[in-house]
Amino acid sequence: MNHKKIIHIDMDAFYASIEQRDNPELRGNPVAVGYGEKRGVVAAASYEARKYGVHSAMASVTALRKCPHIIFVMPRFDIYRNVSNQIMQIFLEYTDKVEPLSLDEAFLDVTVNHRGLRSATMIAKEIKQKIFNRTRLTASAGVSYNKFLAKIASDYKKPDGLFVIEPDKAEDFIDQLPIGKFFGVGKVTAARMADLGIKTGYDLKQWNEVDLVHEFGKAGIAYYHFARGVDDREVESERVRKSLGAEETFPEDLNEIVDMLAALDEIAREVSRRAEKRKFLAKTLTLKIKYADFTIITRSRTVNYYIKTYQELFELGKELLFQVDDLEEKKIRLMGLTLKNSDADLAHLPLEAVQLSLDFKD
């Protein structure tokens, strides 16, 4: 069987590393890119800061509590975009099949490549070296036969890592993999899986597809295949993302308005975080509700401005929630928010807002 050769490149602490590269006084010190004020949020943290438990999306006051001597620097997105473009040019020297996920990571399909090289591992080594030579920054690379495994591999030996998952080693690797490392399994899903006794890839593999779909909806299909090392998604270099969202299946069904609003608040914050990370802009918000009896309803609203902030997301989401007629009569099993764009909207967006991304992320 001829397997594909997929590489996932992920820059190491990208924003923070650029700041340390450009300012020698920051090197070796814990650095947070973001606003240090009371309502500020950490956009990125250096590895020195991560040792104290500081991470992206953390409130600045929390970061300061964990690491009182942390240094906050204002983000310079024009610089980050320029460096990202330099790195993209390196990718394109090897293949046109490049799928960026954000400014600092991308998938490459090098099954057939411009250099005629047979070894994806050799290509990954060359790319890492070229990135360092041209930008003085380090990247981590994962190599495997599909996107799911390549992404996990890139995270395995960070920073400045290179890890390969070969086809004949994949099953054993996945069996021992903690469930929280699975692509598409966030903290909430990982906790729910742990309650069901699913703590590793091996545990997940014991479940059949029907039961996984029953517990986790459509994502259950992906989990079933990932547990078996199967991921047929192509590296899609031309696809424009038209929607972005997040949803949550609750451990216990909700039937109180206050609990629904609390859940909506959490989901709005997550969608806001994802949209900001991908510079994703949209004018339509859709609320999805799945009741305890598995019936699904949606409510949508299109506005004449780009929805950019958490506050806008939450307020619009709240309006949509209160449009639901029988809200207090039925129990809610799942809730989700999705930002959507029409083709007409996309045509008027700035180039950096038109992000290429994955269906499963974060």
mmCIF file of C-alpha atoms in Angstrom:
data_model
loop_
_atom_site.group_PDB
_atom_site.id
_atom_site.type_symbol
_atom_site.label_atom_id
_atom_site.label_comp_id
_atom_site.label_asym_id
_atom_site.label_seq_id
_atom_site.Cartn_x
_atom_site.Cartn_y
_atom_site.Cartn_z
ATOM 1 C CA MET A 1 0.000 0.000 0.000
ATOM 2 C CA ASN A 2 1.372 3.416 -0.984
ATOM 3 C CA HIS A 3 0.951 5.789 1.939
ATOM 4 C CA LYS A 4 0.863 9.560 1.654
ATOM 5 C CA LYS A 5 3.707 11.609 3.095
ATOM 6 C CA ILE A 6 2.362 14.416 5.245
ATOM 7 C CA ILE A 7 4.371 16.948 7.265
ATOM 8 C CA HIS A 8 2.958 19.250 9.931
ATOM 9 C CA ILE A 9 5.170 22.237 10.756
ATOM 10 C CA ASP A 10 4.461 24.184 13.944
ATOM 11 C CA MET A 11 6.594 27.179 14.907
ATOM 12 C CA ASP A 12 7.829 27.180 18.508
ATOM 13 C CA ALA A 13 6.196 29.930 20.633
ATOM 14 C CA PHE A 14 6.031 31.940 17.401
ATOM 15 C CA TYR A 15 5.056 35.477 18.520
ATOM 16 C CA ALA A 16 7.139 35.336 21.715
ATOM 17 C CA SER A 17 10.142 33.863 19.883
ATOM 18 C CA ILE A 18 10.089 36.717 17.350
ATOM 19 C CA GLU A 19 10.066 39.237 20.203
ATOM 20 C CA GLN A 20 13.022 37.473 21.871
ATOM 21 C CA ARG A 21 14.859 37.304 18.548
ATOM 22 C CA ASP A 22 14.430 41.037 17.948
ATOM 23 C CA ASN A 23 15.166 42.174 21.514
ATOM 24 C CA PRO A 24 18.240 40.557 23.163
ATOM 25 C CA GLU A 25 17.077 41.745 26.599
ATOM 26 C CA LEU A 26 14.085 39.397 26.388
ATOM 27 C CA ARG A 27 16.133 36.271 25.677
ATOM 28 C CA GLY A 28 16.093 33.728 28.476
ATOM 29 C CA ASN A 29 13.331 35.628 30.278
ATOM 30 C CA PRO A 30 9.630 34.756 30.653
ATOM 31 C CA VAL A 31 7.811 36.775 27.982
ATOM 32 C CA ALA A 32 4.105 37.227 27.253
ATOM 33 C CA VAL A 33 2.889 38.853 24.073
ATOM 34 C CA GLY A 34 -0.263 40.786 24.942
ATOM 35 C CA TYR A 35 -1.636 43.479 27.200
ATOM 36 C CA GLY A 36 -0.508 43.463 30.818
ATOM 37 C CA GLU A 37 -3.439 45.523 32.088
ATOM 38 C CA LYS A 38 -6.277 44.262 34.245
ATOM 39 C CA ARG A 39 -8.499 43.114 31.361
ATOM 40 C CA GLY A 40 -5.605 42.016 29.160
ATOM 41 C CA VAL A 41 -5.086 38.548 27.729
ATOM 42 C CA VAL A 42 -1.912 36.622 26.878
ATOM 43 C CA ALA A 43 -1.715 36.132 23.087
ATOM 44 C CA ALA A 44 1.437 33.999 23.307
ATOM 45 C CA ALA A 45 3.921 32.888 25.963
ATOM 46 C CA SER A 46 7.621 32.056 25.689
ATOM 47 C CA TYR A 47 8.834 28.649 26.884
ATOM 48 C CA GLU A 48 10.388 30.341 29.916
ATOM 49 C CA ALA A 49 6.914 31.649 30.830
ATOM 50 C CA ARG A 50 5.239 28.309 30.144
ATOM 51 C CA LYS A 51 7.320 26.701 32.886
ATOM 52 C CA TYR A 52 5.282 28.801 35.327
ATOM 53 C CA GLY A 53 1.996 27.616 33.815
ATOM 54 C CA VAL A 54 1.426 30.700 31.669
ATOM 55 C CA HIS A 55 -0.273 29.994 28.327
ATOM 56 C CA SER A 56 -2.106 31.756 25.503
ATOM 57 C CA ALA A 57 -5.673 32.978 26.175
ATOM 58 C CA MET A 58 -4.882 33.293 29.904
ATOM 59 C CA ALA A 59 -5.912 36.521 31.654
ATOM 60 C CA SER A 60 -2.910 38.794 32.142
ATOM 61 C CA VAL A 61 -3.605 39.133 35.880
ATOM 62 C CA THR A 62 -3.451 35.337 36.199
ATOM 63 C CA ALA A 63 -0.185 35.249 34.260
ATOM 64 C CA LEU A 64 1.297 37.883 36.590
ATOM 65 C CA ARG A 65 0.175 35.913 39.621
ATOM 66 C CA LYS A 66 1.815 32.745 38.320
ATOM 67 C CA CYS A 67 4.981 34.553 37.189
ATOM 68 C CA PRO A 68 5.400 37.982 38.854
ATOM 69 C CA HIS A 69 8.556 38.799 36.844
ATOM 70 C CA ILE A 70 6.969 38.055 33.452
ATOM 71 C CA ILE A 71 7.642 40.710 30.778
ATOM 72 C CA PHE A 72 4.659 41.831 28.682
ATOM 73 C CA VAL A 73 5.306 43.088 25.153
ATOM 74 C CA MET A 74 2.757 44.540 22.765
ATOM 75 C CA PRO A 75 1.981 42.354 19.728
ATOM 76 C CA ARG A 76 3.354 43.378 16.301
ATOM 77 C CA PHE A 77 1.132 41.472 13.906
ATOM 78 C CA ASP A 78 2.596 43.090 10.788
ATOM 79 C CA ILE A 79 6.001 41.599 11.738
ATOM 80 C CA TYR A 80 4.475 38.195 12.518
ATOM 81 C CA ARG A 81 2.698 38.173 9.137
ATOM 82 C CA ASN A 82 5.921 39.047 7.305
ATOM 83 C CA VAL A 83 7.823 36.233 9.012
ATOM 84 C CA SER A 84 4.915 33.871 8.318
ATOM 85 C CA ASN A 85 5.146 34.764 4.614
ATOM 86 C CA GLN A 86 8.891 33.990 4.647
ATOM 87 C CA ILE A 87 8.153 30.553 6.093
ATOM 88 C CA MET A 88 5.358 29.963 3.574
ATOM 89 C CA GLN A 89 7.814 30.611 0.726
ATOM 90 C CA ILE A 90 10.054 27.857 2.120
ATOM 91 C CA PHE A 91 7.134 25.406 2.097
ATOM 92 C CA LEU A 92 6.338 26.278 -1.507
ATOM 93 C CA GLU A 93 9.906 25.379 -2.538
ATOM 94 C CA TYR A 94 8.929 21.766 -1.842
ATOM 95 C CA THR A 95 5.228 21.476 -2.666
ATOM 96 C CA ASP A 96 2.189 23.476 -3.778
ATOM 97 C CA LYS A 97 0.035 21.358 -1.460
ATOM 98 C CA VAL A 98 0.310 23.573 1.602
ATOM 99 C CA GLU A 99 -2.606 24.115 4.001
ATOM 100 C CA PRO A 100 -1.930 26.883 6.542
ATOM 101 C CA LEU A 101 -3.888 26.617 9.788
ATOM 102 C CA SER A 102 -2.722 29.984 11.125
ATOM 103 C CA LEU A 103 0.323 32.232 10.853
ATOM 104 C CA ASP A 104 2.516 29.692 12.643
ATOM 105 C CA GLU A 105 1.505 26.223 11.452
ATOM 106 C CA ALA A 106 0.680 24.347 8.263
ATOM 107 C CA PHE A 107 0.270 20.921 6.693
ATOM 108 C CA LEU A 108 2.338 19.923 3.646
ATOM 109 C CA ASP A 109 1.687 16.965 1.365
ATOM 110 C CA VAL A 110 5.114 15.961 0.026
ATOM 111 C CA THR A 111 4.098 12.589 -1.437
ATOM 112 C CA VAL A 112 5.064 14.126 -4.765
ATOM 113 C CA ASN A 113 7.378 17.113 -4.324
ATOM 114 C CA HIS A 114 9.319 19.618 -6.412
ATOM 115 C CA ARG A 115 12.676 18.178 -5.350
ATOM 116 C CA GLY A 116 11.807 14.584 -6.197
ATOM 117 C CA LEU A 117 12.867 13.525 -2.693
ATOM 118 C CA ARG A 118 11.548 10.186 -1.465
ATOM 119 C CA SER A 119 12.069 10.843 2.243
ATOM 120 C CA ALA A 120 9.528 13.107 3.964
ATOM 121 C CA THR A 121 11.772 13.058 7.037
ATOM 122 C CA MET A 122 14.636 14.504 4.981
ATOM 123 C CA ILE A 123 12.330 17.228 3.641
ATOM 124 C CA ALA A 124 11.180 18.084 7.178
ATOM 125 C CA LYS A 125 14.831 18.366 8.314
ATOM 126 C CA GLU A 126 15.660 20.649 5.378
ATOM 127 C CA ILE A 127 12.619 22.852 6.022
ATOM 128 C CA LYS A 128 13.473 23.199 9.715
ATOM 129 C CA GLN A 129 17.043 24.175 8.827
ATOM 130 C CA LYS A 130 15.935 26.691 6.177
ATOM 131 C CA ILE A 131 13.451 28.283 8.586
ATOM 132 C CA PHE A 132 16.241 28.719 11.130
ATOM 133 C CA ASN A 133 18.741 30.019 8.566
ATOM 134 C CA ARG A 134 16.340 32.620 7.178
ATOM 135 C CA THR A 135 14.423 33.677 10.300
ATOM 136 C CA ARG A 136 16.613 32.552 13.261
ATOM 137 C CA LEU A 137 13.511 30.823 14.647
ATOM 138 C CA THR A 138 12.938 27.155 15.456
ATOM 139 C CA ALA A 139 10.071 24.983 14.271
ATOM 140 C CA SER A 140 8.861 21.543 15.265
ATOM 141 C CA ALA A 141 7.904 19.019 12.590
ATOM 142 C CA GLY A 142 5.737 15.922 12.582
ATOM 143 C CA VAL A 143 5.873 13.388 9.758
ATOM 144 C CA SER A 144 3.376 10.611 9.075
ATOM 145 C CA TYR A 145 0.962 9.203 6.508
ATOM 146 C CA ASN A 146 -2.026 11.404 7.424
ATOM 147 C CA LYS A 147 -2.891 14.782 8.942
ATOM 148 C CA PHE A 148 -4.081 13.440 12.295
ATOM 149 C CA LEU A 149 -0.809 11.656 13.042
ATOM 150 C CA ALA A 150 1.454 14.346 11.554
ATOM 151 C CA LYS A 151 -0.117 16.981 13.826
ATOM 152 C CA ILE A 152 0.297 14.836 16.931
ATOM 153 C CA ALA A 153 3.896 14.076 15.925
ATOM 154 C CA SER A 154 4.837 17.771 15.619
ATOM 155 C CA ASP A 155 3.817 18.334 19.234
ATOM 156 C CA TYR A 156 5.652 15.265 20.530
ATOM 157 C CA LYS A 157 9.175 16.672 20.909
ATOM 158 C CA LYS A 158 8.660 20.434 21.140
ATOM 159 C CA PRO A 159 10.512 22.747 20.938
ATOM 160 C CA ASP A 160 12.773 22.290 17.891
ATOM 161 C CA GLY A 161 11.560 18.722 17.529
ATOM 162 C CA LEU A 162 11.210 16.252 14.688
ATOM 163 C CA PHE A 163 9.147 13.122 15.223
ATOM 164 C CA VAL A 164 8.088 10.492 12.706
ATOM 165 C CA ILE A 165 5.176 8.063 13.076
ATOM 166 C CA GLU A 166 5.696 5.280 10.551
ATOM 167 C CA PRO A 167 2.723 3.244 9.275
ATOM 168 C CA ASP A 168 3.791 0.020 10.994
ATOM 169 C CA LYS A 169 4.284 1.823 14.336
ATOM 170 C CA ALA A 170 1.068 3.857 14.249
ATOM 171 C CA GLU A 171 -1.232 1.360 15.976
ATOM 172 C CA ASP A 172 0.994 0.957 19.046
ATOM 173 C CA PHE A 173 1.582 4.724 19.183
ATOM 174 C CA ILE A 174 -2.137 5.532 19.091
ATOM 175 C CA ASP A 175 -2.984 2.831 21.654
ATOM 176 C CA GLN A 176 -0.814 4.471 24.317
ATOM 177 C CA LEU A 177 -1.696 8.071 23.370
ATOM 178 C CA PRO A 178 -3.524 10.005 26.136
ATOM 179 C CA ILE A 179 -6.983 10.958 24.914
ATOM 180 C CA GLY A 180 -6.335 14.666 25.506
ATOM 181 C CA LYS A 181 -3.670 14.549 22.769
ATOM 182 C CA PHE A 182 -6.207 13.468 20.134
ATOM 183 C CA PHE A 183 -6.972 15.990 17.422
ATOM 184 C CA GLY A 184 -10.416 17.494 18.074
ATOM 185 C CA VAL A 185 -10.549 16.482 21.749
ATOM 186 C CA GLY A 186 -10.585 19.587 23.946
ATOM 187 C CA LYS A 187 -10.662 19.739 27.746
ATOM 188 C CA VAL A 188 -14.434 19.354 28.011
ATOM 189 C CA THR A 189 -14.560 16.329 25.690
ATOM 190 C CA ALA A 190 -11.494 14.772 27.369
ATOM 191 C CA ALA A 191 -13.206 15.069 30.770
ATOM 192 C CA ARG A 192 -16.390 13.519 29.391
ATOM 193 C CA MET A 193 -14.390 10.675 27.836
ATOM 194 C CA ALA A 194 -12.571 10.096 31.136
ATOM 195 C CA ASP A 195 -15.989 9.739 32.837
ATOM 196 C CA LEU A 196 -16.775 7.042 30.271
ATOM 197 C CA GLY A 197 -13.491 5.242 31.001
ATOM 198 C CA ILE A 198 -11.769 6.467 27.819
ATOM 199 C CA LYS A 199 -8.285 7.609 28.796
ATOM 200 C CA THR A 200 -6.093 6.355 25.934
ATOM 201 C CA GLY A 201 -6.343 5.569 22.240
ATOM 202 C CA TYR A 202 -6.654 1.897 23.171
ATOM 203 C CA ASP A 203 -9.693 2.653 25.345
ATOM 204 C CA LEU A 204 -11.255 4.665 22.517
ATOM 205 C CA LYS A 205 -10.705 1.806 20.064
ATOM 206 C CA GLN A 206 -12.913 -0.458 22.178
ATOM 207 C CA TRP A 207 -15.963 1.661 21.329
ATOM 208 C CA ASN A 208 -17.996 1.105 18.177
ATOM 209 C CA GLU A 209 -18.893 3.946 15.826
ATOM 210 C CA VAL A 210 -22.609 3.992 16.661
ATOM 211 C CA ASP A 211 -21.979 4.455 20.388
ATOM 212 C CA LEU A 212 -19.382 7.174 19.799
ATOM 213 C CA VAL A 213 -21.815 9.086 17.569
ATOM 214 C CA HIS A 214 -24.500 8.674 20.228
ATOM 215 C CA GLU A 215 -22.188 10.205 22.859
ATOM 216 C CA PHE A 216 -20.333 12.821 20.807
ATOM 217 C CA GLY A 217 -22.416 13.523 17.722
ATOM 218 C CA LYS A 218 -20.767 13.784 14.301
ATOM 219 C CA ALA A 219 -17.314 14.103 15.898
ATOM 220 C CA GLY A 220 -17.738 10.507 17.095
ATOM 221 C CA ILE A 221 -17.185 9.336 13.504
ATOM 222 C CA ALA A 222 -13.800 11.079 13.430
ATOM 223 C CA TYR A 223 -12.842 9.712 16.869
ATOM 224 C CA TYR A 224 -13.676 6.174 15.700
ATOM 225 C CA HIS A 225 -11.388 6.482 12.668
ATOM 226 C CA PHE A 226 -8.597 8.371 14.450
ATOM 227 C CA ALA A 227 -8.374 5.577 17.041
ATOM 228 C CA ARG A 228 -7.567 3.256 14.128
ATOM 229 C CA GLY A 229 -5.059 5.621 12.520
ATOM 230 C CA VAL A 230 -7.448 6.459 9.678
ATOM 231 C CA ASP A 231 -7.727 10.046 8.395
ATOM 232 C CA ASP A 232 -8.561 10.526 4.707
ATOM 233 C CA ARG A 233 -8.653 14.333 4.745
ATOM 234 C CA GLU A 234 -6.606 15.892 1.975
ATOM 235 C CA VAL A 235 -4.125 18.713 2.438
ATOM 236 C CA GLU A 236 -6.293 21.423 0.864
ATOM 237 C CA SER A 237 -4.309 24.393 -0.342
ATOM 238 C CA GLU A 238 -7.124 26.312 -2.044
ATOM 239 C CA ARG A 239 -10.029 26.015 0.363
ATOM 240 C CA VAL A 240 -11.351 29.147 2.008
ATOM 241 C CA ARG A 241 -12.906 28.668 5.406
ATOM 242 C CA LYS A 242 -16.504 29.901 5.328
ATOM 243 C CA SER A 243 -17.484 29.041 8.883
ATOM 244 C CA LEU A 244 -15.998 28.686 12.337
ATOM 245 C CA GLY A 245 -17.625 27.636 15.559
ATOM 246 C CA ALA A 246 -17.647 25.640 18.764
ATOM 247 C CA GLU A 247 -20.195 23.469 20.487
ATOM 248 C CA GLU A 248 -20.451 21.605 23.759
ATOM 249 C CA THR A 249 -22.296 18.455 24.789
ATOM 250 C CA PHE A 250 -23.147 18.833 28.468
ATOM 251 C CA PRO A 251 -22.435 16.136 31.090
ATOM 252 C CA GLU A 252 -25.986 16.740 32.366
ATOM 253 C CA ASP A 253 -28.865 18.170 30.333
ATOM 254 C CA LEU A 254 -29.635 21.849 31.014
ATOM 255 C CA ASN A 255 -33.120 23.046 31.932
ATOM 256 C CA GLU A 256 -32.433 26.312 33.804
ATOM 257 C CA ILE A 257 -32.043 29.604 31.922
ATOM 258 C CA VAL A 258 -29.146 30.648 34.149
ATOM 259 C CA ASP A 259 -27.237 27.461 33.256
ATOM 260 C CA MET A 260 -27.967 27.951 29.548
ATOM 261 C CA LEU A 261 -26.603 31.512 29.678
ATOM 262 C CA ALA A 262 -23.496 30.335 31.530
ATOM 263 C CA ALA A 263 -22.921 27.694 28.836
ATOM 264 C CA LEU A 264 -23.540 30.253 26.081
ATOM 265 C CA ASP A 265 -20.996 32.571 27.701
ATOM 266 C CA GLU A 266 -18.340 29.834 27.715
ATOM 267 C CA ILE A 267 -19.031 28.867 24.079
ATOM 268 C CA ALA A 268 -18.983 32.532 22.950
ATOM 269 C CA ARG A 269 -15.576 32.970 24.592
ATOM 270 C CA GLU A 270 -14.239 29.884 22.799
ATOM 271 C CA VAL A 271 -15.571 31.003 19.389
ATOM 272 C CA SER A 272 -14.100 34.457 20.011
ATOM 273 C CA ARG A 273 -10.716 32.918 20.837
ATOM 274 C CA ARG A 274 -10.732 30.744 17.696
ATOM 275 C CA ALA A 275 -11.896 33.601 15.452
ATOM 276 C CA GLU A 276 -9.205 35.912 16.804
ATOM 277 C CA LYS A 277 -6.527 33.246 16.343
ATOM 278 C CA ARG A 278 -7.481 32.775 12.685
ATOM 279 C CA LYS A 279 -8.322 36.439 11.991
ATOM 280 C CA PHE A 280 -11.745 35.132 10.916
ATOM 281 C CA LEU A 281 -14.482 37.699 10.230
ATOM 282 C CA ALA A 282 -18.163 37.022 9.605
ATOM 283 C CA LYS A 283 -21.562 38.710 9.628
ATOM 284 C CA THR A 284 -23.832 35.735 10.374
ATOM 285 C CA LEU A 285 -24.138 33.936 13.714
ATOM 286 C CA THR A 286 -26.013 30.634 14.085
ATOM 287 C CA LEU A 287 -27.113 29.099 17.378
ATOM 288 C CA LYS A 288 -27.539 25.327 17.423
ATOM 289 C CA ILE A 289 -29.422 23.470 20.143
ATOM 290 C CA LYS A 290 -29.797 19.726 20.516
ATOM 291 C CA TYR A 291 -32.481 18.671 22.981
ATOM 292 C CA ALA A 292 -32.380 15.637 25.268
ATOM 293 C CA ASP A 293 -34.548 13.763 22.736
ATOM 294 C CA PHE A 294 -31.840 14.502 20.071
ATOM 295 C CA THR A 295 -34.004 16.864 18.017
ATOM 296 C CA ILE A 296 -31.964 19.809 16.718
ATOM 297 C CA ILE A 297 -33.023 23.403 16.094
ATOM 298 C CA THR A 298 -31.033 26.379 14.791
ATOM 299 C CA ARG A 299 -31.545 30.124 14.896
ATOM 300 C CA SER A 300 -29.500 32.574 12.771
ATOM 301 C CA ARG A 301 -29.016 36.309 12.548
ATOM 302 C CA THR A 302 -27.087 38.311 9.926
ATOM 303 C CA VAL A 303 -25.888 41.793 10.852
ATOM 304 C CA ASN A 304 -24.412 44.572 8.706
ATOM 305 C CA TYR A 305 -21.012 44.540 10.467
ATOM 306 C CA TYR A 306 -18.283 41.957 11.091
ATOM 307 C CA ILE A 307 -18.763 40.218 14.428
ATOM 308 C CA LYS A 308 -15.381 40.663 16.083
ATOM 309 C CA THR A 309 -15.643 40.616 19.862
ATOM 310 C CA TYR A 310 -16.708 38.160 22.547
ATOM 311 C CA GLN A 311 -19.297 40.723 23.721
ATOM 312 C CA GLU A 312 -20.909 40.899 20.263
ATOM 313 C CA LEU A 313 -20.945 37.107 20.055
ATOM 314 C CA PHE A 314 -22.528 36.682 23.475
ATOM 315 C CA GLU A 315 -25.177 39.383 23.007
ATOM 316 C CA LEU A 316 -26.207 38.078 19.572
ATOM 317 C CA GLY A 317 -26.173 34.509 20.893
ATOM 318 C CA LYS A 318 -28.395 35.563 23.803
ATOM 319 C CA GLU A 319 -30.891 37.174 21.390
ATOM 320 C CA LEU A 320 -31.012 33.952 19.376
ATOM 321 C CA LEU A 321 -31.419 31.852 22.530
ATOM 322 C CA PHE A 322 -34.412 33.911 23.659
ATOM 323 C CA GLN A 323 -36.016 33.433 20.228
ATOM 324 C CA VAL A 324 -36.428 29.720 21.031
ATOM 325 C CA ASP A 325 -40.079 29.181 21.982
ATOM 326 C CA ASP A 326 -40.038 26.163 24.293
ATOM 327 C CA LEU A 327 -36.775 26.986 26.054
ATOM 328 C CA GLU A 328 -38.020 26.205 29.561
ATOM 329 C CA GLU A 329 -40.027 23.142 28.570
ATOM 330 C CA LYS A 330 -37.242 20.970 27.135
ATOM 331 C CA LYS A 331 -33.834 19.944 28.423
ATOM 332 C CA ILE A 332 -30.798 20.903 26.338
ATOM 333 C CA ARG A 333 -28.120 18.287 25.621
ATOM 334 C CA LEU A 334 -25.848 20.339 23.332
ATOM 335 C CA MET A 335 -25.352 23.965 22.406
ATOM 336 C CA GLY A 336 -23.158 25.545 19.731
ATOM 337 C CA LEU A 337 -22.384 28.856 18.043
ATOM 338 C CA THR A 338 -21.100 29.192 14.469
ATOM 339 C CA LEU A 339 -19.888 32.241 12.581
ATOM 340 C CA LYS A 340 -20.601 32.026 8.857
ATOM 341 C CA ASN A 341 -19.723 33.935 5.709
ATOM 342 C CA SER A 342 -21.358 34.089 2.317
ATOM 343 C CA ASP A 343 -19.229 34.104 -0.844
ATOM 344 C CA ALA A 344 -20.159 37.773 -1.293
ATOM 345 C CA ASP A 345 -18.812 38.576 2.176
ATOM 346 C CA LEU A 346 -15.560 36.747 1.475
ATOM 347 C CA ALA A 347 -14.936 38.758 -1.666
ATOM 348 C CA HIS A 348 -14.711 41.947 0.401
ATOM 349 C CA LEU A 349 -12.519 40.627 3.214
ATOM 350 C CA PRO A 350 -8.859 41.626 3.579
ATOM 351 C CA LEU A 351 -6.537 38.839 2.453
ATOM 352 C CA GLU A 352 -5.249 37.993 5.935
ATOM 353 C CA ALA A 353 -8.828 37.432 7.128
ATOM 354 C CA VAL A 354 -9.392 34.673 4.566
ATOM 355 C CA GLN A 355 -7.828 31.854 6.542
ATOM 356 C CA LEU A 356 -7.375 28.256 5.495
ATOM 357 C CA SER A 357 -8.111 25.844 8.286
ATOM 358 C CA LEU A 358 -9.299 22.432 9.471
ATOM 359 C CA ASP A 359 -12.721 21.115 10.363
ATOM 360 C CA PHE A 360 -11.414 19.741 13.663
ATOM 361 C CA LYS A 361 -9.291 22.019 15.796
ATOM 362 C CA ASP A 362 -8.570 23.114 19.361
#
